[in-house]
Amino acid sequence: MEKDKHIGLRVDSDTHKKLKHLAEFEGRSINGEILYLIRQAIMQHEKEYGKIE
């Protein structure tokens, strides 16, 4: 089984504060919110340009 990948991410304080607010509002952890937003971006891209293999 493939292991989960790790991505280090640096964000400025203002972005972190707003991301934390979004995550708490949606009942997610910051990590969960980032994954959600990435998946939404991928879905939108695939909707416009076709499935990524």
Coordinates of N, CA and C in Angstrom, one line a residue:
M1 N 0.8 -1.2 0.0 CA 0.0 0.0 0.0 C 0.9 1.2 0.0
E2 N 0.5 2.2 -0.8 CA 1.3 3.5 -0.9 C 1.1 4.3 0.3
K3 N 2.1 4.9 0.9 CA 2.0 5.7 2.0 C 1.5 7.1 1.6
D4 N 0.9 7.8 2.6 CA 0.5 9.2 2.3 C 1.7 10.0 2.1
K5 N 1.6 11.0 1.3 CA 2.7 12.0 1.0 C 2.6 13.1 1.9
H6 N 3.8 13.7 2.2 CA 3.9 14.9 3.0 C 4.3 16.1 2.2
I7 N 3.7 17.2 2.4 CA 4.1 18.4 1.7 C 4.2 19.5 2.8
G8 N 5.4 20.1 2.9 CA 5.7 21.2 3.8 C 5.1 22.5 3.1
L9 N 4.5 23.3 3.8 CA 3.9 24.5 3.2 C 4.1 25.7 4.1
R10 N 4.7 26.7 3.5 CA 4.9 28.0 4.3 C 3.8 29.0 3.9
V11 N 3.2 29.6 4.8 CA 2.2 30.6 4.5 C 2.4 31.8 5.5
D12 N 2.0 33.0 5.0 CA 2.2 34.2 5.8 C 1.1 34.1 7.0
S13 N 1.3 34.9 8.0 CA 0.5 34.9 9.2 C -1.0 35.3 8.8
D14 N -1.2 36.2 7.9 CA -2.6 36.6 7.6 C -3.3 35.5 6.9
T15 N -2.6 34.8 6.0 CA -3.3 33.7 5.3 C -3.5 32.6 6.3
H16 N -2.6 32.3 7.2 CA -2.8 31.2 8.2 C -4.0 31.6 9.1
K17 N -4.1 32.8 9.5 CA -5.2 33.2 10.3 C -6.6 33.0 9.6
K18 N -6.6 33.4 8.3 CA -7.9 33.2 7.6 C -8.2 31.8 7.3
L19 N -7.1 31.0 7.0 CA -7.3 29.6 6.7 C -7.8 28.9 8.0
K20 N -7.3 29.3 9.1 CA -7.7 28.7 10.4 C -9.2 29.0 10.6
H21 N -9.6 30.3 10.3 CA -11.0 30.7 10.5 C -11.9 29.8 9.6
L22 N -11.5 29.7 8.3 CA -12.3 28.9 7.4 C -12.5 27.4 7.9
A23 N -11.3 26.9 8.3 CA -11.3 25.5 8.8 C -12.3 25.3 10.0
E24 N -12.2 26.2 11.0 CA -13.0 26.2 12.2 C -14.5 26.4 11.8
F25 N -14.8 27.3 10.9 CA -16.1 27.5 10.4 C -16.7 26.3 9.8
E26 N -15.9 25.5 9.0 CA -16.4 24.3 8.4 C -16.3 23.1 9.2
G27 N -15.7 23.2 10.4 CA -15.6 22.1 11.3 C -14.5 21.1 10.9
R28 N -13.4 21.7 10.3 CA -12.3 20.8 9.9 C -11.0 21.3 10.5
S29 N -10.0 20.5 10.5 CA -8.7 20.9 10.9 C -8.1 21.7 9.8
I30 N -7.0 22.4 10.0 CA -6.4 23.2 8.9 C -6.0 22.2 7.8
N31 N -5.4 21.1 8.2 CA -5.0 20.1 7.2 C -6.2 19.6 6.4
G32 N -7.2 19.4 7.1 CA -8.5 18.9 6.4 C -9.0 20.0 5.4
E33 N -8.9 21.2 5.8 CA -9.4 22.3 5.0 C -8.5 22.5 3.8
I34 N -7.2 22.4 3.9 CA -6.3 22.4 2.8 C -6.6 21.3 1.8
L35 N -6.7 20.1 2.3 CA -7.1 19.0 1.4 C -8.4 19.2 0.7
Y36 N -9.4 19.7 1.4 CA -10.7 20.0 0.8 C -10.5 21.0 -0.4
L37 N -9.8 22.1 -0.1 CA -9.6 23.1 -1.1 C -8.8 22.6 -2.3
I38 N -7.8 21.8 -2.1 CA -7.0 21.2 -3.2 C -7.9 20.3 -4.0
R39 N -8.7 19.5 -3.3 CA -9.6 18.5 -4.1 C -10.6 19.3 -4.9
Q40 N -11.1 20.4 -4.3 CA -12.1 21.3 -5.1 C -11.4 21.8 -6.3
A41 N -10.2 22.3 -6.2 CA -9.4 22.8 -7.4 C -9.2 21.8 -8.4
I42 N -8.9 20.5 -8.0 CA -8.7 19.4 -8.9 C -10.0 19.1 -9.6
M43 N -11.1 19.0 -8.9 CA -12.4 18.7 -9.5 C -12.7 19.8 -10.5
Q44 N -12.5 21.0 -10.2 CA -12.8 22.1 -11.1 C -12.0 22.0 -12.4
H45 N -10.7 21.7 -12.2 CA -9.8 21.6 -13.4 C -10.2 20.5 -14.3
E46 N -10.5 19.3 -13.6 CA -11.0 18.2 -14.4 C -12.3 18.4 -15.1
K47 N -13.2 19.2 -14.5 CA -14.5 19.5 -15.1 C -14.2 20.4 -16.4
E48 N -13.3 21.2 -16.3 CA -13.0 22.1 -17.5 C -12.1 21.5 -18.5
Y49 N -11.1 20.7 -18.1 CA -10.1 20.2 -19.1 C -10.0 18.7 -19.2
G50 N -10.8 17.9 -18.5 CA -10.8 16.5 -18.6 C -10.1 15.8 -17.4
K51 N -10.3 14.6 -17.2 CA -9.7 13.8 -16.1 C -8.2 13.8 -16.2
I52 N -7.6 13.9 -15.0 CA -6.2 13.8 -14.9 C -5.9 12.4 -14.6
E53 N -5.0 11.8 -15.3 CA -4.6 10.4 -15.1 C -3.4 10.2 -14.3

